[in-house]
């Protein structure tokens, strides 16, 4: 029995390999998404970096931070393949997705960054809080009595943006869709499957708690662990909208091949969501 436990097909090798892959995946994400790269630059070239004008420093930091989009998309692509038990090669799959989705994920990240920055400035202006890293300083409530009305609205919009952010990178890793359609679909799924959305947020909070409460070593599994755990949840959601029940059809949906008809897939997925919305509206009308 002990021999089976330590065999190549046994649980020790299987879960040990998974832990090792998650560790490597976390380092890949941290380096390519900006935080680790920025830290290394500050350690080894900090004097040069801080001698630059402030605007140049912020620009370099922003360019590095924007890499979080491609890095996160690639991470979810790898974990999604592991969840589906497809043949996967960590480095090959990661950099394939990173390259394939780079432009679209950068655009999405810029949009999300701008929206969140605007919301942060609005909320800080209502609460009278300064945001040094955005160069925004306020004294008191700039909106006066209107702040009591605007604050709940701003917080609600911020919550919806967070919901969309939870879904949009796993969706980009799983499907080939236009950016606008991707944002719309992420918004719909995030609110339609609200329990999954909340659980995903709780998982991240729980993993952060492990880092600060249990041991800092969990930091090296924070992001990849989150991607791995939530990939199980997202896959259950995505399967409801994938045309066909055959496993081979599902596997074809995320293959990065030159002869795959991405436009046809995008149109097909868009039609499915449209059809389901029409069916829901029809059912609601019948109930009335």
PDB file of C-alpha atoms in Angstrom:
ATOM      1  CA  UNK A   1       0.000   0.000   0.000  1.00  0.00           C
ATOM      2  CA  UNK A   2       2.853   2.353   0.845  1.00  0.00           C
ATOM      3  CA  UNK A   3       4.389   1.586  -2.536  1.00  0.00           C
ATOM      4  CA  UNK A   4       1.193   2.695  -4.291  1.00  0.00           C
ATOM      5  CA  UNK A   5       1.191   5.919  -2.282  1.00  0.00           C
ATOM      6  CA  UNK A   6       4.674   6.862  -3.530  1.00  0.00           C
ATOM      7  CA  UNK A   7       4.252   5.490  -7.073  1.00  0.00           C
ATOM      8  CA  UNK A   8       4.154   7.790 -10.124  1.00  0.00           C
ATOM      9  CA  UNK A   9       0.370   7.425 -10.229  1.00  0.00           C
ATOM     10  CA  UNK A  10      -0.028   7.701  -6.463  1.00  0.00           C
ATOM     11  CA  UNK A  11      -1.386  10.670  -4.481  1.00  0.00           C
ATOM     12  CA  UNK A  12       2.064  11.736  -3.196  1.00  0.00           C
ATOM     13  CA  UNK A  13       3.433  12.337  -6.688  1.00  0.00           C
ATOM     14  CA  UNK A  14       0.134  13.712  -8.004  1.00  0.00           C
ATOM     15  CA  UNK A  15      -0.439  16.309  -5.284  1.00  0.00           C
ATOM     16  CA  UNK A  16       3.267  16.988  -4.856  1.00  0.00           C
ATOM     17  CA  UNK A  17       3.486  17.871  -8.550  1.00  0.00           C
ATOM     18  CA  UNK A  18       0.414  20.097  -8.210  1.00  0.00           C
ATOM     19  CA  UNK A  19       1.934  21.989  -5.269  1.00  0.00           C
ATOM     20  CA  UNK A  20       5.196  22.448  -7.167  1.00  0.00           C
ATOM     21  CA  UNK A  21       3.331  23.675 -10.279  1.00  0.00           C
ATOM     22  CA  UNK A  22       1.339  26.152  -8.200  1.00  0.00           C
ATOM     23  CA  UNK A  23       4.555  27.449  -6.644  1.00  0.00           C
ATOM     24  CA  UNK A  24       6.150  27.985 -10.072  1.00  0.00           C
ATOM     25  CA  UNK A  25       2.917  29.471 -11.412  1.00  0.00           C
ATOM     26  CA  UNK A  26       2.779  31.942  -8.529  1.00  0.00           C
ATOM     27  CA  UNK A  27       6.341  33.100  -9.226  1.00  0.00           C
ATOM     28  CA  UNK A  28       5.540  33.428 -12.930  1.00  0.00           C
ATOM     29  CA  UNK A  29       2.508  35.547 -12.125  1.00  0.00           C
ATOM     30  CA  UNK A  30       4.332  37.749  -9.623  1.00  0.00           C
ATOM     31  CA  UNK A  31       7.225  38.390 -12.007  1.00  0.00           C
ATOM     32  CA  UNK A  32       5.242  38.961 -15.203  1.00  0.00           C
ATOM     33  CA  UNK A  33       2.369  40.859 -13.572  1.00  0.00           C
ATOM     34  CA  UNK A  34       4.648  43.580 -12.241  1.00  0.00           C
ATOM     35  CA  UNK A  35       4.966  43.354  -8.411  1.00  0.00           C
ATOM     36  CA  UNK A  36       8.044  41.114  -8.292  1.00  0.00           C
ATOM     37  CA  UNK A  37       9.642  42.826 -11.290  1.00  0.00           C
ATOM     38  CA  UNK A  38       9.044  46.246  -9.722  1.00  0.00           C
ATOM     39  CA  UNK A  39      10.486  45.019  -6.417  1.00  0.00           C
ATOM     40  CA  UNK A  40      13.642  43.704  -8.106  1.00  0.00           C
ATOM     41  CA  UNK A  41      14.067  46.942 -10.042  1.00  0.00           C
ATOM     42  CA  UNK A  42      13.720  48.967  -6.840  1.00  0.00           C
ATOM     43  CA  UNK A  43      16.249  46.725  -5.035  1.00  0.00           C
ATOM     44  CA  UNK A  44      18.910  46.704  -7.741  1.00  0.00           C
ATOM     45  CA  UNK A  45      18.247  50.043  -9.455  1.00  0.00           C
ATOM     46  CA  UNK A  46      16.372  51.954  -6.780  1.00  0.00           C
ATOM     47  CA  UNK A  47      18.721  54.942  -6.758  1.00  0.00           C
ATOM     48  CA  UNK A  48      18.383  55.398 -10.504  1.00  0.00           C
ATOM     49  CA  UNK A  49      14.623  54.895 -10.373  1.00  0.00           C
ATOM     50  CA  UNK A  50      14.033  57.387  -7.565  1.00  0.00           C
ATOM     51  CA  UNK A  51      16.290  59.934  -9.232  1.00  0.00           C
ATOM     52  CA  UNK A  52      13.906  60.105 -12.171  1.00  0.00           C
ATOM     53  CA  UNK A  53      11.098  62.691 -12.271  1.00  0.00           C
ATOM     54  CA  UNK A  54       8.013  61.580 -10.348  1.00  0.00           C
ATOM     55  CA  UNK A  55       5.903  61.349 -13.506  1.00  0.00           C
ATOM     56  CA  UNK A  56       8.452  59.000 -15.105  1.00  0.00           C
ATOM     57  CA  UNK A  57       8.531  56.856 -11.955  1.00  0.00           C
ATOM     58  CA  UNK A  58       4.722  56.582 -11.951  1.00  0.00           C
ATOM     59  CA  UNK A  59       4.695  55.784 -15.674  1.00  0.00           C
ATOM     60  CA  UNK A  60       7.189  52.932 -15.289  1.00  0.00           C
ATOM     61  CA  UNK A  61       5.286  51.552 -12.286  1.00  0.00           C
ATOM     62  CA  UNK A  62       1.995  51.813 -14.206  1.00  0.00           C
ATOM     63  CA  UNK A  63       3.405  50.013 -17.254  1.00  0.00           C
ATOM     64  CA  UNK A  64       4.584  47.184 -15.023  1.00  0.00           C
ATOM     65  CA  UNK A  65       1.317  46.970 -13.090  1.00  0.00           C
ATOM     66  CA  UNK A  66      -0.712  46.815 -16.310  1.00  0.00           C
ATOM     67  CA  UNK A  67       0.979  43.479 -17.029  1.00  0.00           C
ATOM     68  CA  UNK A  68      -1.309  41.980 -14.392  1.00  0.00           C
ATOM     69  CA  UNK A  69      -3.918  41.429 -17.121  1.00  0.00           C
ATOM     70  CA  UNK A  70      -1.909  39.137 -19.433  1.00  0.00           C
ATOM     71  CA  UNK A  71      -0.280  37.400 -16.457  1.00  0.00           C
ATOM     72  CA  UNK A  72      -3.620  36.680 -14.765  1.00  0.00           C
ATOM     73  CA  UNK A  73      -5.239  35.470 -17.976  1.00  0.00           C
ATOM     74  CA  UNK A  74      -2.341  33.086 -18.615  1.00  0.00           C
ATOM     75  CA  UNK A  75      -2.484  31.813 -15.022  1.00  0.00           C
ATOM     76  CA  UNK A  76      -6.189  31.006 -15.340  1.00  0.00           C
ATOM     77  CA  UNK A  77      -5.552  29.288 -18.665  1.00  0.00           C
ATOM     78  CA  UNK A  78      -3.099  26.910 -16.976  1.00  0.00           C
ATOM     79  CA  UNK A  79      -5.289  26.217 -13.931  1.00  0.00           C
ATOM     80  CA  UNK A  80      -8.356  25.759 -16.132  1.00  0.00           C
ATOM     81  CA  UNK A  81      -6.594  23.064 -18.133  1.00  0.00           C
ATOM     82  CA  UNK A  82      -5.568  21.346 -14.906  1.00  0.00           C
ATOM     83  CA  UNK A  83      -9.147  21.421 -13.623  1.00  0.00           C
ATOM     84  CA  UNK A  84     -10.375  19.882 -16.872  1.00  0.00           C
ATOM     85  CA  UNK A  85      -7.540  17.333 -16.677  1.00  0.00           C
ATOM     86  CA  UNK A  86      -6.289  18.202 -20.147  1.00  0.00           C
ATOM     87  CA  UNK A  87      -2.694  17.479 -21.082  1.00  0.00           C
ATOM     88  CA  UNK A  88      -0.865  20.581 -19.913  1.00  0.00           C
ATOM     89  CA  UNK A  89       2.665  21.907 -19.980  1.00  0.00           C
ATOM     90  CA  UNK A  90       2.979  24.738 -17.512  1.00  0.00           C
ATOM     91  CA  UNK A  91       5.514  27.008 -19.208  1.00  0.00           C
ATOM     92  CA  UNK A  92       4.327  26.301 -22.741  1.00  0.00           C
ATOM     93  CA  UNK A  93       0.647  26.857 -21.907  1.00  0.00           C
ATOM     94  CA  UNK A  94       1.361  29.918 -19.787  1.00  0.00           C
ATOM     95  CA  UNK A  95       3.401  31.798 -22.370  1.00  0.00           C
ATOM     96  CA  UNK A  96       1.108  30.698 -25.205  1.00  0.00           C
ATOM     97  CA  UNK A  97      -1.872  32.303 -23.476  1.00  0.00           C
ATOM     98  CA  UNK A  98       0.207  35.291 -22.336  1.00  0.00           C
ATOM     99  CA  UNK A  99       1.188  36.054 -25.914  1.00  0.00           C
ATOM    100  CA  UNK A 100      -2.194  35.240 -27.478  1.00  0.00           C
ATOM    101  CA  UNK A 101      -4.265  37.382 -25.086  1.00  0.00           C
ATOM    102  CA  UNK A 102      -1.712  40.118 -24.401  1.00  0.00           C
ATOM    103  CA  UNK A 103      -3.292  42.976 -26.357  1.00  0.00           C
ATOM    104  CA  UNK A 104      -6.881  42.316 -25.308  1.00  0.00           C
ATOM    105  CA  UNK A 105      -6.014  41.774 -21.637  1.00  0.00           C
ATOM    106  CA  UNK A 106      -3.958  44.998 -21.567  1.00  0.00           C
ATOM    107  CA  UNK A 107      -6.921  46.956 -22.957  1.00  0.00           C
ATOM    108  CA  UNK A 108      -9.246  45.402 -20.365  1.00  0.00           C
ATOM    109  CA  UNK A 109      -6.777  46.141 -17.554  1.00  0.00           C
ATOM    110  CA  UNK A 110      -6.433  49.793 -18.619  1.00  0.00           C
ATOM    111  CA  UNK A 111     -10.217  50.223 -18.686  1.00  0.00           C
ATOM    112  CA  UNK A 112     -10.620  48.602 -15.262  1.00  0.00           C
ATOM    113  CA  UNK A 113      -7.746  50.656 -13.825  1.00  0.00           C
ATOM    114  CA  UNK A 114      -9.217  53.926 -15.098  1.00  0.00           C
ATOM    115  CA  UNK A 115     -12.735  53.108 -13.859  1.00  0.00           C
ATOM    116  CA  UNK A 116     -11.488  52.036 -10.419  1.00  0.00           C
ATOM    117  CA  UNK A 117      -9.250  55.126 -10.180  1.00  0.00           C
ATOM    118  CA  UNK A 118     -12.196  57.422 -10.997  1.00  0.00           C
ATOM    119  CA  UNK A 119     -14.399  55.663  -8.447  1.00  0.00           C
ATOM    120  CA  UNK A 120     -11.629  55.863  -5.832  1.00  0.00           C
ATOM    121  CA  UNK A 121     -11.246  59.599  -6.417  1.00  0.00           C
ATOM    122  CA  UNK A 122     -15.012  60.144  -6.238  1.00  0.00           C
ATOM    123  CA  UNK A 123     -15.372  58.130  -3.038  1.00  0.00           C
ATOM    124  CA  UNK A 124     -12.373  59.845  -1.431  1.00  0.00           C
ATOM    125  CA  UNK A 125     -13.796  63.244  -2.403  1.00  0.00           C
ATOM    126  CA  UNK A 126     -17.098  62.364  -0.718  1.00  0.00           C
ATOM    127  CA  UNK A 127     -15.385  61.044   2.423  1.00  0.00           C
ATOM    128  CA  UNK A 128     -12.715  63.752   2.463  1.00  0.00           C
ATOM    129  CA  UNK A 129      -9.826  61.283   2.220  1.00  0.00           C
ATOM    130  CA  UNK A 130      -6.598  62.008   0.315  1.00  0.00           C
ATOM    131  CA  UNK A 131      -5.071  59.517  -2.143  1.00  0.00           C
ATOM    132  CA  UNK A 132      -1.333  60.284  -2.255  1.00  0.00           C
ATOM    133  CA  UNK A 133      -0.393  57.749  -4.953  1.00  0.00           C
ATOM    134  CA  UNK A 134      -2.986  59.266  -7.307  1.00  0.00           C
ATOM    135  CA  UNK A 135      -1.867  62.773  -6.444  1.00  0.00           C
ATOM    136  CA  UNK A 136      -5.353  63.590  -5.193  1.00  0.00           C
ATOM    137  CA  UNK A 137      -5.793  65.532  -1.967  1.00  0.00           C
ATOM    138  CA  UNK A 138      -9.065  66.825  -0.561  1.00  0.00           C
ATOM    139  CA  UNK A 139     -10.210  68.707   2.504  1.00  0.00           C
ATOM    140  CA  UNK A 140     -13.722  67.801   3.595  1.00  0.00           C
ATOM    141  CA  UNK A 141     -16.665  66.577   1.537  1.00  0.00           C
ATOM    142  CA  UNK A 142     -16.412  68.193  -1.915  1.00  0.00           C
ATOM    143  CA  UNK A 143     -19.967  67.174  -2.834  1.00  0.00           C
ATOM    144  CA  UNK A 144     -21.726  68.538   0.228  1.00  0.00           C
ATOM    145  CA  UNK A 145     -25.159  67.067   0.933  1.00  0.00           C
ATOM    146  CA  UNK A 146     -25.114  65.318  -2.464  1.00  0.00           C
ATOM    147  CA  UNK A 147     -22.419  63.041  -1.070  1.00  0.00           C
ATOM    148  CA  UNK A 148     -25.010  61.107   0.942  1.00  0.00           C
ATOM    149  CA  UNK A 149     -26.721  60.168  -2.328  1.00  0.00           C
ATOM    150  CA  UNK A 150     -23.618  59.677  -4.455  1.00  0.00           C
ATOM    151  CA  UNK A 151     -21.665  57.520  -1.981  1.00  0.00           C
ATOM    152  CA  UNK A 152     -23.976  54.448  -2.103  1.00  0.00           C
ATOM    153  CA  UNK A 153     -24.100  54.743  -5.902  1.00  0.00           C
ATOM    154  CA  UNK A 154     -20.302  54.922  -6.196  1.00  0.00           C
ATOM    155  CA  UNK A 155     -19.872  51.970  -3.832  1.00  0.00           C
ATOM    156  CA  UNK A 156     -22.422  49.939  -5.794  1.00  0.00           C
ATOM    157  CA  UNK A 157     -20.624  50.650  -9.081  1.00  0.00           C
ATOM    158  CA  UNK A 158     -17.292  49.735  -7.474  1.00  0.00           C
ATOM    159  CA  UNK A 159     -18.777  46.445  -6.263  1.00  0.00           C
ATOM    160  CA  UNK A 160     -20.021  45.655  -9.782  1.00  0.00           C
ATOM    161  CA  UNK A 161     -16.596  46.455 -11.230  1.00  0.00           C
ATOM    162  CA  UNK A 162     -15.033  44.032  -8.735  1.00  0.00           C
ATOM    163  CA  UNK A 163     -17.586  41.384  -9.753  1.00  0.00           C
ATOM    164  CA  UNK A 164     -16.733  41.881 -13.433  1.00  0.00           C
ATOM    165  CA  UNK A 165     -13.010  41.716 -12.626  1.00  0.00           C
ATOM    166  CA  UNK A 166     -13.500  38.358 -10.882  1.00  0.00           C
ATOM    167  CA  UNK A 167     -14.953  36.829 -14.049  1.00  0.00           C
ATOM    168  CA  UNK A 168     -13.346  38.649 -16.940  1.00  0.00           C
ATOM    169  CA  UNK A 169      -9.831  37.160 -16.858  1.00  0.00           C
ATOM    170  CA  UNK A 170     -10.991  33.533 -16.414  1.00  0.00           C
ATOM    171  CA  UNK A 171     -13.428  34.122 -19.306  1.00  0.00           C
ATOM    172  CA  UNK A 172     -10.703  35.592 -21.496  1.00  0.00           C
ATOM    173  CA  UNK A 173      -8.567  32.529 -20.738  1.00  0.00           C
ATOM    174  CA  UNK A 174     -11.448  30.184 -21.609  1.00  0.00           C
ATOM    175  CA  UNK A 175     -13.193  31.842 -24.572  1.00  0.00           C
ATOM    176  CA  UNK A 176     -12.347  33.939 -27.609  1.00  0.00           C
ATOM    177  CA  UNK A 177     -14.736  36.888 -27.539  1.00  0.00           C
ATOM    178  CA  UNK A 178     -14.679  40.559 -28.441  1.00  0.00           C
ATOM    179  CA  UNK A 179     -13.778  42.934 -25.612  1.00  0.00           C
ATOM    180  CA  UNK A 180     -17.202  44.592 -25.391  1.00  0.00           C
ATOM    181  CA  UNK A 181     -18.999  41.245 -25.514  1.00  0.00           C
ATOM    182  CA  UNK A 182     -16.591  39.897 -22.902  1.00  0.00           C
ATOM    183  CA  UNK A 183     -17.348  42.738 -20.478  1.00  0.00           C
ATOM    184  CA  UNK A 184     -21.106  42.386 -21.006  1.00  0.00           C
ATOM    185  CA  UNK A 185     -21.001  38.629 -20.507  1.00  0.00           C
ATOM    186  CA  UNK A 186     -18.800  38.914 -17.398  1.00  0.00           C
ATOM    187  CA  UNK A 187     -21.299  41.390 -15.948  1.00  0.00           C
ATOM    188  CA  UNK A 188     -24.227  39.062 -16.674  1.00  0.00           C
ATOM    189  CA  UNK A 189     -22.526  35.938 -15.296  1.00  0.00           C
ATOM    190  CA  UNK A 190     -21.208  37.717 -12.195  1.00  0.00           C
ATOM    191  CA  UNK A 191     -24.710  38.813 -11.210  1.00  0.00           C
ATOM    192  CA  UNK A 192     -26.584  35.751 -12.443  1.00  0.00           C
ATOM    193  CA  UNK A 193     -24.267  33.398 -10.534  1.00  0.00           C
ATOM    194  CA  UNK A 194     -23.951  35.663  -7.518  1.00  0.00           C
ATOM    195  CA  UNK A 195     -23.235  32.829  -5.072  1.00  0.00           C
ATOM    196  CA  UNK A 196     -20.216  31.724  -7.129  1.00  0.00           C
ATOM    197  CA  UNK A 197     -19.063  35.340  -7.332  1.00  0.00           C
ATOM    198  CA  UNK A 198     -19.277  35.815  -3.560  1.00  0.00           C
ATOM    199  CA  UNK A 199     -17.568  32.479  -2.861  1.00  0.00           C
ATOM    200  CA  UNK A 200     -14.727  33.482  -5.197  1.00  0.00           C
ATOM    201  CA  UNK A 201     -14.242  36.725  -3.262  1.00  0.00           C
ATOM    202  CA  UNK A 202     -14.362  34.856   0.067  1.00  0.00           C
ATOM    203  CA  UNK A 203     -11.734  32.386  -1.175  1.00  0.00           C
ATOM    204  CA  UNK A 204      -9.322  35.237  -1.915  1.00  0.00           C
ATOM    205  CA  UNK A 205      -9.965  36.837   1.480  1.00  0.00           C
ATOM    206  CA  UNK A 206      -9.412  33.454   3.137  1.00  0.00           C
ATOM    207  CA  UNK A 207      -6.101  32.917   1.350  1.00  0.00           C
ATOM    208  CA  UNK A 208      -4.942  36.412   2.333  1.00  0.00           C
ATOM    209  CA  UNK A 209      -5.873  35.556   5.932  1.00  0.00           C
ATOM    210  CA  UNK A 210      -3.670  32.438   5.731  1.00  0.00           C
ATOM    211  CA  UNK A 211      -0.730  34.635   4.739  1.00  0.00           C
ATOM    212  CA  UNK A 212      -1.114  37.132   7.576  1.00  0.00           C
ATOM    213  CA  UNK A 213      -2.532  34.904  10.319  1.00  0.00           C
ATOM    214  CA  UNK A 214      -1.034  31.427   9.766  1.00  0.00           C
ATOM    215  CA  UNK A 215       2.321  31.843   7.974  1.00  0.00           C
ATOM    216  CA  UNK A 216       3.837  34.134   5.290  1.00  0.00           C
ATOM    217  CA  UNK A 217       4.881  31.069   3.267  1.00  0.00           C
ATOM    218  CA  UNK A 218       1.307  30.836   1.965  1.00  0.00           C
ATOM    219  CA  UNK A 219       2.013  34.021   0.006  1.00  0.00           C
ATOM    220  CA  UNK A 220       3.855  31.867  -2.533  1.00  0.00           C
ATOM    221  CA  UNK A 221       0.592  30.060  -3.253  1.00  0.00           C
ATOM    222  CA  UNK A 222      -1.777  33.002  -2.843  1.00  0.00           C
ATOM    223  CA  UNK A 223      -2.498  33.896  -6.473  1.00  0.00           C
ATOM    224  CA  UNK A 224      -2.054  30.504  -8.127  1.00  0.00           C
ATOM    225  CA  UNK A 225      -4.005  28.866  -5.307  1.00  0.00           C
ATOM    226  CA  UNK A 226      -6.844  31.319  -5.816  1.00  0.00           C
ATOM    227  CA  UNK A 227      -6.836  30.664  -9.570  1.00  0.00           C
ATOM    228  CA  UNK A 228      -6.826  26.902  -9.034  1.00  0.00           C
ATOM    229  CA  UNK A 229      -9.674  26.866  -6.513  1.00  0.00           C
ATOM    230  CA  UNK A 230     -11.896  29.291  -8.396  1.00  0.00           C
ATOM    231  CA  UNK A 231     -11.270  27.524 -11.715  1.00  0.00           C
ATOM    232  CA  UNK A 232     -13.370  24.650 -10.360  1.00  0.00           C
ATOM    233  CA  UNK A 233     -16.213  27.094  -9.687  1.00  0.00           C
ATOM    234  CA  UNK A 234     -15.907  28.952 -13.001  1.00  0.00           C
ATOM    235  CA  UNK A 235     -15.770  25.738 -15.021  1.00  0.00           C
ATOM    236  CA  UNK A 236     -19.128  24.663 -13.583  1.00  0.00           C
ATOM    237  CA  UNK A 237     -20.580  28.006 -14.638  1.00  0.00           C
ATOM    238  CA  UNK A 238     -18.989  28.051 -18.112  1.00  0.00           C
ATOM    239  CA  UNK A 239     -20.160  24.528 -18.943  1.00  0.00           C
ATOM    240  CA  UNK A 240     -23.749  25.738 -18.810  1.00  0.00           C
ATOM    241  CA  UNK A 241     -23.084  28.018 -21.778  1.00  0.00           C
ATOM    242  CA  UNK A 242     -20.802  25.827 -23.891  1.00  0.00           C
ATOM    243  CA  UNK A 243     -22.602  24.447 -26.960  1.00  0.00           C
ATOM    244  CA  UNK A 244     -22.734  20.666 -26.883  1.00  0.00           C
ATOM    245  CA  UNK A 245     -22.131  18.194 -24.080  1.00  0.00           C
ATOM    246  CA  UNK A 246     -19.363  16.227 -25.740  1.00  0.00           C
ATOM    247  CA  UNK A 247     -15.977  16.520 -24.014  1.00  0.00           C
ATOM    248  CA  UNK A 248     -14.175  16.818 -27.324  1.00  0.00           C
ATOM    249  CA  UNK A 249     -16.288  19.849 -28.231  1.00  0.00           C
ATOM    250  CA  UNK A 250     -15.396  21.458 -24.905  1.00  0.00           C
ATOM    251  CA  UNK A 251     -11.696  20.859 -25.449  1.00  0.00           C
ATOM    252  CA  UNK A 252     -11.823  22.508 -28.877  1.00  0.00           C
ATOM    253  CA  UNK A 253     -13.177  25.739 -27.445  1.00  0.00           C
ATOM    254  CA  UNK A 254      -9.896  26.917 -25.997  1.00  0.00           C
ATOM    255  CA  UNK A 255      -7.384  25.447 -28.459  1.00  0.00           C
ATOM    256  CA  UNK A 256      -4.985  28.071 -29.782  1.00  0.00           C
ATOM    257  CA  UNK A 257      -4.658  26.653 -33.287  1.00  0.00           C
ATOM    258  CA  UNK A 258      -4.196  28.536 -36.541  1.00  0.00           C
ATOM    259  CA  UNK A 259      -7.127  26.856 -38.276  1.00  0.00           C
ATOM    260  CA  UNK A 260      -9.650  27.335 -35.462  1.00  0.00           C
ATOM    261  CA  UNK A 261     -12.552  29.622 -36.360  1.00  0.00           C
ATOM    262  CA  UNK A 262     -12.465  32.124 -33.487  1.00  0.00           C
ATOM    263  CA  UNK A 263     -15.040  34.426 -35.125  1.00  0.00           C
ATOM    264  CA  UNK A 264     -17.545  31.599 -35.468  1.00  0.00           C
ATOM    265  CA  UNK A 265     -17.035  30.641 -31.812  1.00  0.00           C
ATOM    266  CA  UNK A 266     -17.509  34.223 -30.655  1.00  0.00           C
ATOM    267  CA  UNK A 267     -20.695  34.548 -32.714  1.00  0.00           C
ATOM    268  CA  UNK A 268     -21.926  31.198 -31.400  1.00  0.00           C
ATOM    269  CA  UNK A 269     -21.367  32.172 -27.783  1.00  0.00           C
ATOM    270  CA  UNK A 270     -22.987  35.560 -28.338  1.00  0.00           C
ATOM    271  CA  UNK A 271     -26.040  33.825 -29.867  1.00  0.00           C
ATOM    272  CA  UNK A 272     -26.282  31.459 -26.894  1.00  0.00           C
ATOM    273  CA  UNK A 273     -26.342  34.300 -24.366  1.00  0.00           C
ATOM    274  CA  UNK A 274     -28.833  36.223 -26.510  1.00  0.00           C
ATOM    275  CA  UNK A 275     -31.065  33.166 -26.857  1.00  0.00           C
ATOM    276  CA  UNK A 276     -31.002  32.480 -23.104  1.00  0.00           C
ATOM    277  CA  UNK A 277     -31.921  36.105 -22.353  1.00  0.00           C
ATOM    278  CA  UNK A 278     -34.819  35.915 -24.820  1.00  0.00           C
ATOM    279  CA  UNK A 279     -36.022  32.649 -23.261  1.00  0.00           C
ATOM    280  CA  UNK A 280     -35.872  34.218 -19.797  1.00  0.00           C
ATOM    281  CA  UNK A 281     -37.824  37.258 -20.979  1.00  0.00           C
ATOM    282  CA  UNK A 282     -40.391  34.977 -22.635  1.00  0.00           C
ATOM    283  CA  UNK A 283     -40.795  32.946 -19.415  1.00  0.00           C
ATOM    284  CA  UNK A 284     -41.206  36.120 -17.381  1.00  0.00           C
ATOM    285  CA  UNK A 285     -43.920  37.354 -19.777  1.00  0.00           C
ATOM    286  CA  UNK A 286     -45.779  34.013 -19.558  1.00  0.00           C
ATOM    287  CA  UNK A 287     -45.669  34.116 -15.744  1.00  0.00           C
ATOM    288  CA  UNK A 288     -47.224  37.589 -15.763  1.00  0.00           C
TER     289      UNK A 288
END
